GROMACS .gro file of N, CA and C in nm:
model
  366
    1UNK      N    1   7.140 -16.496   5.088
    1UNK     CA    2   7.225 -16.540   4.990
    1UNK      C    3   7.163 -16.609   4.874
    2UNK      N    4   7.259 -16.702   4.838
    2UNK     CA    5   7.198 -16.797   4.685
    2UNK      C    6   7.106 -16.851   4.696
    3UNK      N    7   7.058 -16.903   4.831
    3UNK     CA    8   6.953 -17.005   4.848
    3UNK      C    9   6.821 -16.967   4.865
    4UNK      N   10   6.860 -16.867   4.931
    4UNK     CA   11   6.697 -16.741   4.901
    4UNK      C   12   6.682 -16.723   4.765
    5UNK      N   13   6.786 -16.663   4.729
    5UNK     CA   14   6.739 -16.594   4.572
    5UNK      C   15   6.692 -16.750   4.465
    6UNK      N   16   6.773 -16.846   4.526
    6UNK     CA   17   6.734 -16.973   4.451
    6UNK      C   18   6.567 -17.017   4.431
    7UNK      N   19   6.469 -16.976   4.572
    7UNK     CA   20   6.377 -17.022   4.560
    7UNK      C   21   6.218 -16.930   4.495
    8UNK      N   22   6.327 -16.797   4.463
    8UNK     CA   23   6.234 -16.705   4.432
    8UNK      C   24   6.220 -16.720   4.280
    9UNK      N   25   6.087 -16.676   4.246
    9UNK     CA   26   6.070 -16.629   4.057
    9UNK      C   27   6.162 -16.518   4.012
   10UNK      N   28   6.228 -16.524   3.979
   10UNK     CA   29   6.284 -16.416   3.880
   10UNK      C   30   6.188 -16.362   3.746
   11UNK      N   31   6.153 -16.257   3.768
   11UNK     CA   32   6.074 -16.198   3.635
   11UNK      C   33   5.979 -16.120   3.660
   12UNK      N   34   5.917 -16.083   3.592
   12UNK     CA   35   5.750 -15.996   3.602
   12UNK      C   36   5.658 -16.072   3.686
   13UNK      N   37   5.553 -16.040   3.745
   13UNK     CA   38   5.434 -16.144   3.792
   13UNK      C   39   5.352 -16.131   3.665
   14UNK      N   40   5.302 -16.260   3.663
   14UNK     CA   41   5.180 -16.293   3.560
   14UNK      C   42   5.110 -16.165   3.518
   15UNK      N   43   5.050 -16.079   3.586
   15UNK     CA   44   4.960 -15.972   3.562
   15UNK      C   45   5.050 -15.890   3.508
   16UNK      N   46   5.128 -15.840   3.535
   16UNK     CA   47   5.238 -15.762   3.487
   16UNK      C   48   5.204 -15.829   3.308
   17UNK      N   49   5.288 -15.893   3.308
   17UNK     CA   50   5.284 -15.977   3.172
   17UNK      C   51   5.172 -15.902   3.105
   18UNK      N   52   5.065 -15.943   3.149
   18UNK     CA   53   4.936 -15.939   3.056
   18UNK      C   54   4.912 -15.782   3.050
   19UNK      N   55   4.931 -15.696   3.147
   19UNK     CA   56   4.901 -15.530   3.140
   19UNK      C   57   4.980 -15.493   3.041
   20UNK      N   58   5.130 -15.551   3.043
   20UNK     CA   59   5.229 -15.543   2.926
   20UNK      C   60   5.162 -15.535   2.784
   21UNK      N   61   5.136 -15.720   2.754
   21UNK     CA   62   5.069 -15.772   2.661
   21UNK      C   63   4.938 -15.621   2.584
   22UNK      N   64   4.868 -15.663   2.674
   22UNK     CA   65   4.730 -15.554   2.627
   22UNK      C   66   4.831 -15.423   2.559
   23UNK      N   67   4.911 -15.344   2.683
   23UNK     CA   68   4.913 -15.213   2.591
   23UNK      C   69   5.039 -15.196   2.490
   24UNK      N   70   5.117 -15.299   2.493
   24UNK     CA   71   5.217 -15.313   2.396
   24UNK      C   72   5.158 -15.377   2.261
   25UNK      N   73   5.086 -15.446   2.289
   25UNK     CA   74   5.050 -15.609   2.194
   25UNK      C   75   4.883 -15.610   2.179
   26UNK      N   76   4.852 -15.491   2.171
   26UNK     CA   77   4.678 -15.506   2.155
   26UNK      C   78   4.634 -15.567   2.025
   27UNK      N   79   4.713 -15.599   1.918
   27UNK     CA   80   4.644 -15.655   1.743
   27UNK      C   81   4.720 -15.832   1.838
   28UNK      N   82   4.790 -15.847   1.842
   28UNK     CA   83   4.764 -15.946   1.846
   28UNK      C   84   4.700 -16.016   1.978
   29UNK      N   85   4.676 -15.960   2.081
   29UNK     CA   86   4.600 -15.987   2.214
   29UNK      C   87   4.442 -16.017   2.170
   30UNK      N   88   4.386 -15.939   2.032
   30UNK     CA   89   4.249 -15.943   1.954
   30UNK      C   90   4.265 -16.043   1.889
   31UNK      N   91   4.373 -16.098   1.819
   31UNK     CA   92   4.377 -16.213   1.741
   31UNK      C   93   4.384 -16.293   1.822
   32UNK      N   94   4.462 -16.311   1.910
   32UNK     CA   95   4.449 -16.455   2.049
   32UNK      C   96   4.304 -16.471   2.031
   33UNK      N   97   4.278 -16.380   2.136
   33UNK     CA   98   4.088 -16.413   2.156
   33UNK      C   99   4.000 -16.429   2.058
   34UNK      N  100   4.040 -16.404   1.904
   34UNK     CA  101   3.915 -16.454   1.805
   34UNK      C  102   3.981 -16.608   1.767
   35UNK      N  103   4.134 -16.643   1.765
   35UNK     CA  104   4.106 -16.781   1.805
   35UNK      C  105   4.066 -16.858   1.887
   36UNK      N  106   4.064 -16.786   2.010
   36UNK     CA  107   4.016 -16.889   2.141
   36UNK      C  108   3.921 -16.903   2.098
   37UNK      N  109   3.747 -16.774   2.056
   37UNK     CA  110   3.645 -16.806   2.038
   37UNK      C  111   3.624 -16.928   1.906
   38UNK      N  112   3.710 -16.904   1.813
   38UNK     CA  113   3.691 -17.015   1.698
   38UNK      C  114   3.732 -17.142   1.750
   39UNK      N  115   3.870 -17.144   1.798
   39UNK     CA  116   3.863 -17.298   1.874
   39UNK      C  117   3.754 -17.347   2.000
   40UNK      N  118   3.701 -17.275   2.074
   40UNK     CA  119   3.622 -17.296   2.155
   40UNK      C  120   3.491 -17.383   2.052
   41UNK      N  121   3.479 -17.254   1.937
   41UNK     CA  122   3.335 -17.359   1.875
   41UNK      C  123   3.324 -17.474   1.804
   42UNK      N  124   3.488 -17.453   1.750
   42UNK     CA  125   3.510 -17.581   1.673
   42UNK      C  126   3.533 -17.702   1.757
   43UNK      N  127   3.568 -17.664   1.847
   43UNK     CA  128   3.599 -17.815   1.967
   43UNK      C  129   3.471 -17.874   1.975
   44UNK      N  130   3.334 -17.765   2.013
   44UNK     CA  131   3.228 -17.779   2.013
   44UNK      C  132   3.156 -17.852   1.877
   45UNK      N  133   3.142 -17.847   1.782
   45UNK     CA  134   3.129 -17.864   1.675
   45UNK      C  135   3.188 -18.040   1.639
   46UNK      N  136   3.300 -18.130   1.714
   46UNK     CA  137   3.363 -18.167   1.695
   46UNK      C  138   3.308 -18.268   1.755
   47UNK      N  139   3.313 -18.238   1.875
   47UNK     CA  140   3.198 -18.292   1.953
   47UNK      C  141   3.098 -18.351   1.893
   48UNK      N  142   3.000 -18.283   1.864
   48UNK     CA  143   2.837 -18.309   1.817
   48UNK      C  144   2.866 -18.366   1.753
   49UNK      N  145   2.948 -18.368   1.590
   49UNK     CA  146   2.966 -18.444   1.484
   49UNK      C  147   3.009 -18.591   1.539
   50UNK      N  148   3.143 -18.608   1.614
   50UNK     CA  149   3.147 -18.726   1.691
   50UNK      C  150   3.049 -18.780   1.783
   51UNK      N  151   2.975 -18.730   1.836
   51UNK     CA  152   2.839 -18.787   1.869
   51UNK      C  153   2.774 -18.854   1.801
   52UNK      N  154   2.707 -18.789   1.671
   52UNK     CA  155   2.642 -18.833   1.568
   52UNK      C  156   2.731 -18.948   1.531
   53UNK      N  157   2.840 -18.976   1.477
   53UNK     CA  158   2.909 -19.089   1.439
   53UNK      C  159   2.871 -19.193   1.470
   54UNK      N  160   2.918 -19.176   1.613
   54UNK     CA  161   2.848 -19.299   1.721
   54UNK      C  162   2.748 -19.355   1.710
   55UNK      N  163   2.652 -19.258   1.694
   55UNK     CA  164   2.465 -19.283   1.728
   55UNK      C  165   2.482 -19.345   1.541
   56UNK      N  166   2.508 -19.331   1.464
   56UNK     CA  167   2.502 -19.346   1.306
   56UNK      C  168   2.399 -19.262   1.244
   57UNK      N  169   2.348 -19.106   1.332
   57UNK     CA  170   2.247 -19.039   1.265
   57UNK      C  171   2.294 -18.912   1.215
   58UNK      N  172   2.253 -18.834   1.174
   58UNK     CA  173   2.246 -18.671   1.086
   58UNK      C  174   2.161 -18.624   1.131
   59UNK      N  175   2.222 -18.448   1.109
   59UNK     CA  176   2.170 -18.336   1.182
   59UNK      C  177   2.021 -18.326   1.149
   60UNK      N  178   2.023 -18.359   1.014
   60UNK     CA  179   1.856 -18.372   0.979
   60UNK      C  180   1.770 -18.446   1.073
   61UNK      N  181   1.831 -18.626   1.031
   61UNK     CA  182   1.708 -18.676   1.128
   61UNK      C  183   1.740 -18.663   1.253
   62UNK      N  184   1.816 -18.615   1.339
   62UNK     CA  185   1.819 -18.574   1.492
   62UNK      C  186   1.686 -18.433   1.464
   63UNK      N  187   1.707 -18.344   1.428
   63UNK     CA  188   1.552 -18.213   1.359
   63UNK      C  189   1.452 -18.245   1.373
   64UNK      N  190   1.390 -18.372   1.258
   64UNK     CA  191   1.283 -18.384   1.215
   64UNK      C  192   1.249 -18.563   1.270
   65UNK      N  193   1.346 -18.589   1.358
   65UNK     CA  194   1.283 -18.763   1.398
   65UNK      C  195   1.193 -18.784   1.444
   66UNK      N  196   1.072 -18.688   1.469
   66UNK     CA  197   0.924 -18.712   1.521
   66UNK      C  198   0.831 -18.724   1.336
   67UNK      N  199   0.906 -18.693   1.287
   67UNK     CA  200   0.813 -18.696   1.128
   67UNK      C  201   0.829 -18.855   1.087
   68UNK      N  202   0.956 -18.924   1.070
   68UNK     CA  203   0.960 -19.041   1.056
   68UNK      C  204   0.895 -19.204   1.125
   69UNK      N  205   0.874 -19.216   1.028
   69UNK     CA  206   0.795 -19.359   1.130
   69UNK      C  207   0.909 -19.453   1.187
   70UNK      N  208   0.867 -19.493   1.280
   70UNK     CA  209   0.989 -19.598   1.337
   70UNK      C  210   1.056 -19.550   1.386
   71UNK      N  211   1.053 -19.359   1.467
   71UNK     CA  212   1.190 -19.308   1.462
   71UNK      C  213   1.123 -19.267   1.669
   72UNK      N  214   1.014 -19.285   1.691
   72UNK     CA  215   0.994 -19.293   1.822
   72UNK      C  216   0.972 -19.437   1.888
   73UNK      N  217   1.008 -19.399   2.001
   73UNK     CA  218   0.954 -19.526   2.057
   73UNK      C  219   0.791 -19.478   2.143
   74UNK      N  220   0.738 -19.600   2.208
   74UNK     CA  221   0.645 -19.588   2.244
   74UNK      C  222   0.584 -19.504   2.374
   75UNK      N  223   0.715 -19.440   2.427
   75UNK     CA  224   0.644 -19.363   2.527
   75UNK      C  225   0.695 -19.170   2.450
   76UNK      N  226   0.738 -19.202   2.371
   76UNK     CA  227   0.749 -19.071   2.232
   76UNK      C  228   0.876 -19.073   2.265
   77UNK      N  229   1.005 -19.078   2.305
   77UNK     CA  230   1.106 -19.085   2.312
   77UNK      C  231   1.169 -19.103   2.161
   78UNK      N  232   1.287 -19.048   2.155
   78UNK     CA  233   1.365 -19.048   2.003
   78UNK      C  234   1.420 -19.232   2.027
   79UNK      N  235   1.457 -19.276   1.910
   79UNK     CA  236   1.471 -19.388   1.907
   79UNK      C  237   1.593 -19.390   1.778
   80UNK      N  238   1.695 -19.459   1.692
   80UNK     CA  239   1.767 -19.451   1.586
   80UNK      C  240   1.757 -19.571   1.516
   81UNK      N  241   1.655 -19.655   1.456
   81UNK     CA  242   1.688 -19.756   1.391
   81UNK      C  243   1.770 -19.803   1.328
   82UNK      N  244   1.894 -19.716   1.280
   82UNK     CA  245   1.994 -19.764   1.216
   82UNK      C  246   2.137 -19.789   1.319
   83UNK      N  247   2.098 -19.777   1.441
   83UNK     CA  248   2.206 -19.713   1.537
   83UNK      C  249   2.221 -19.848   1.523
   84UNK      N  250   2.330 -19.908   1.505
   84UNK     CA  251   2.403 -20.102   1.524
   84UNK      C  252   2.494 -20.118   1.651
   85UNK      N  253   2.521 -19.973   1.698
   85UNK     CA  254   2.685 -20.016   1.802
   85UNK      C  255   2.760 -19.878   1.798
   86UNK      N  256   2.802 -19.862   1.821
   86UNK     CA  257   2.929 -19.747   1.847
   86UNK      C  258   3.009 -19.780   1.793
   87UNK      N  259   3.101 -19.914   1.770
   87UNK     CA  260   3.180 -19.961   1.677
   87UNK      C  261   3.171 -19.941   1.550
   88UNK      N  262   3.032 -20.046   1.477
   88UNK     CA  263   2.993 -20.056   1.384
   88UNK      C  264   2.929 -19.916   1.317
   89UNK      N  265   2.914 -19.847   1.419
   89UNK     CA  266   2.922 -19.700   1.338
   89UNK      C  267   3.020 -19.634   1.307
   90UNK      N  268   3.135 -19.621   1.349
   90UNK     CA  269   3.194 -19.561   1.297
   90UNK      C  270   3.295 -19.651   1.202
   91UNK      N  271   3.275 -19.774   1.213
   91UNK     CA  272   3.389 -19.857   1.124
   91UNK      C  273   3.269 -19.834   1.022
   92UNK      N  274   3.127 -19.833   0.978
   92UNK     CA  275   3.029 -19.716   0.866
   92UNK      C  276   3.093 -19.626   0.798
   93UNK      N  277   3.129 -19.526   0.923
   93UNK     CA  278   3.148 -19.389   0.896
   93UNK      C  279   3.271 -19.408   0.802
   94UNK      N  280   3.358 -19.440   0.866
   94UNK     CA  281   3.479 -19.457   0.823
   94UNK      C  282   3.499 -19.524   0.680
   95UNK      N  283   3.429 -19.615   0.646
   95UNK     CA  284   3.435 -19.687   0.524
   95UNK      C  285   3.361 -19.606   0.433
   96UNK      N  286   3.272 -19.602   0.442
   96UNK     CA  287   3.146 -19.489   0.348
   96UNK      C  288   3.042 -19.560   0.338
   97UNK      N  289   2.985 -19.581   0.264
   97UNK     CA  290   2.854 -19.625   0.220
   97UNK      C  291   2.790 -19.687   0.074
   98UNK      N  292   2.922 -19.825   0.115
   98UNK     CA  293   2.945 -19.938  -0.053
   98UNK      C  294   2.765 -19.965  -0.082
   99UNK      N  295   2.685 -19.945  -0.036
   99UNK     CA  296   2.546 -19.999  -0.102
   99UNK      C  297   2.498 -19.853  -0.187
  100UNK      N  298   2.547 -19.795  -0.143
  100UNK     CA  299   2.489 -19.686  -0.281
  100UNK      C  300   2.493 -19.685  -0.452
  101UNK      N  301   2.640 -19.755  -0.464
  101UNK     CA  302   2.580 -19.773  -0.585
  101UNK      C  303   2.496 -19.896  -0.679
  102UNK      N  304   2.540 -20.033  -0.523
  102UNK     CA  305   2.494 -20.165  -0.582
  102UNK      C  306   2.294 -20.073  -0.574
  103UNK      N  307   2.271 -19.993  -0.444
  103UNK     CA  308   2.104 -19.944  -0.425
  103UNK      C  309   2.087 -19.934  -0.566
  104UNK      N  310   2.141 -19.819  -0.665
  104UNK     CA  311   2.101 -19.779  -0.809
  104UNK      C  312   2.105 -19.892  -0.869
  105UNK      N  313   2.182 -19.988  -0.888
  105UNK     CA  314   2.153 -20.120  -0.982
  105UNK      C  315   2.074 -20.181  -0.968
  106UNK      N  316   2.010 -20.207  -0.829
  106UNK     CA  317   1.887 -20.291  -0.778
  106UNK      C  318   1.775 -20.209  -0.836
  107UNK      N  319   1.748 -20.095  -0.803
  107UNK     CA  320   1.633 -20.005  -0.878
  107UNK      C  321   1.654 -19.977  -1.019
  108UNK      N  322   1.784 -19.974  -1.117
  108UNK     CA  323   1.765 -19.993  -1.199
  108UNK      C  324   1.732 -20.091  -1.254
  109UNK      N  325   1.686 -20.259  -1.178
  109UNK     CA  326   1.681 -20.365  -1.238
  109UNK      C  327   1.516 -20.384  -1.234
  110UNK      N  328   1.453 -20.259  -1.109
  110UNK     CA  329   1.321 -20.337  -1.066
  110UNK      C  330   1.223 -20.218  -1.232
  111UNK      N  331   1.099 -20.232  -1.119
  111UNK     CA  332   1.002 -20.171  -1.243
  111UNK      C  333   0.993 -20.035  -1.294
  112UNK      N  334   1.046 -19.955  -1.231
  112UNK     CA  335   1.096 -19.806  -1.293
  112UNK      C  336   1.255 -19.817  -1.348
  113UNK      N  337   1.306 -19.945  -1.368
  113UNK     CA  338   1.447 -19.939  -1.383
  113UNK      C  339   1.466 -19.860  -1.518
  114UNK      N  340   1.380 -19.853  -1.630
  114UNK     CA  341   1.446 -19.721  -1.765
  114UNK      C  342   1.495 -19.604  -1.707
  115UNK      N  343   1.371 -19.542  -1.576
  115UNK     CA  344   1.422 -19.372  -1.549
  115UNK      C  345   1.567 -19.413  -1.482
  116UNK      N  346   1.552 -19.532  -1.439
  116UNK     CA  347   1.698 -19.485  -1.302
  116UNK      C  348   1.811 -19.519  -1.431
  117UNK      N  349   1.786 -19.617  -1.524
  117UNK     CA  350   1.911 -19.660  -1.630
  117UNK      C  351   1.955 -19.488  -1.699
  118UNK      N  352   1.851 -19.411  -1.727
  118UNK     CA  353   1.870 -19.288  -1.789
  118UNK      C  354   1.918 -19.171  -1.683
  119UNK      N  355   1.904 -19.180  -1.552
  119UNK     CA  356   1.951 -19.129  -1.444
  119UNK      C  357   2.095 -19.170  -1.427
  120UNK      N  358   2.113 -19.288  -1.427
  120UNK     CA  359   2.236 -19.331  -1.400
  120UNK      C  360   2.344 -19.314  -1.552
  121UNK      N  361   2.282 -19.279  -1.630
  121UNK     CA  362   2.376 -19.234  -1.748
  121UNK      C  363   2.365 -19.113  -1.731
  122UNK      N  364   2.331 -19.013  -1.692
  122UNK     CA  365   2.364 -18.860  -1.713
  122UNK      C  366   2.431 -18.819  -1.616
   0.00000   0.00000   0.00000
């Protein structure tokens, strides 16, 4: 009676569905899967960048941090001198980077300050 039929699925089984899907729905069954692959990399992508946040470094010097001085430590290990906190990096990130333009006024004030005054006007 009702109580049987109550506890059963009514419908296709899952596979059904999808054999459906494929040979009814093949343009968009191709479009599913080139978003999955784009969201898959962008999640990825999302990731790393939020990593970096944290740490307060760039893809560059994560590359090349064996060229910089100060950027190993002593048993050669990578090291981040600017890394302050996980907080304080991203409350950084988040704000931007207010010493950039007071940096140009300070070098325009020291002993090359004409090129940077003529830099900073063009």
């Amino acid at each position: 009676g009702g109580a049987a039929a109550a506890g059963r699925c009514v419908g296709p089984a899952p596979f059904e569905v999808i054999v459906w899907c494929v040979s009814n729905r093949t343009g968009e069954v191709v479009l599913l899967w080139i978003y999955v692959l784009y969201a898959f990399f962008t999640v990825c992508m999302t990731a790393v960048q939020a990593r970096q946040i944290c740490g307060n470094v760039t893809t560059n010097e994560l590359i090349n941090w064996h060229r910089y001085p100060g950027w190993a430590r002593e048993d050669g290990g990578f090291v981040n001198p600017y890394d302050r906190g996980v907080v304080h990096n991203i409350r950084q990130f988040l704000q931007g980077y207010p010493s950039c333009p007071r940096g140009a006024a300070v070098l325009a004030a020291g002993p090359n300050g004409e090129e940077m005054r003529a830099l900073l006007r063009s």
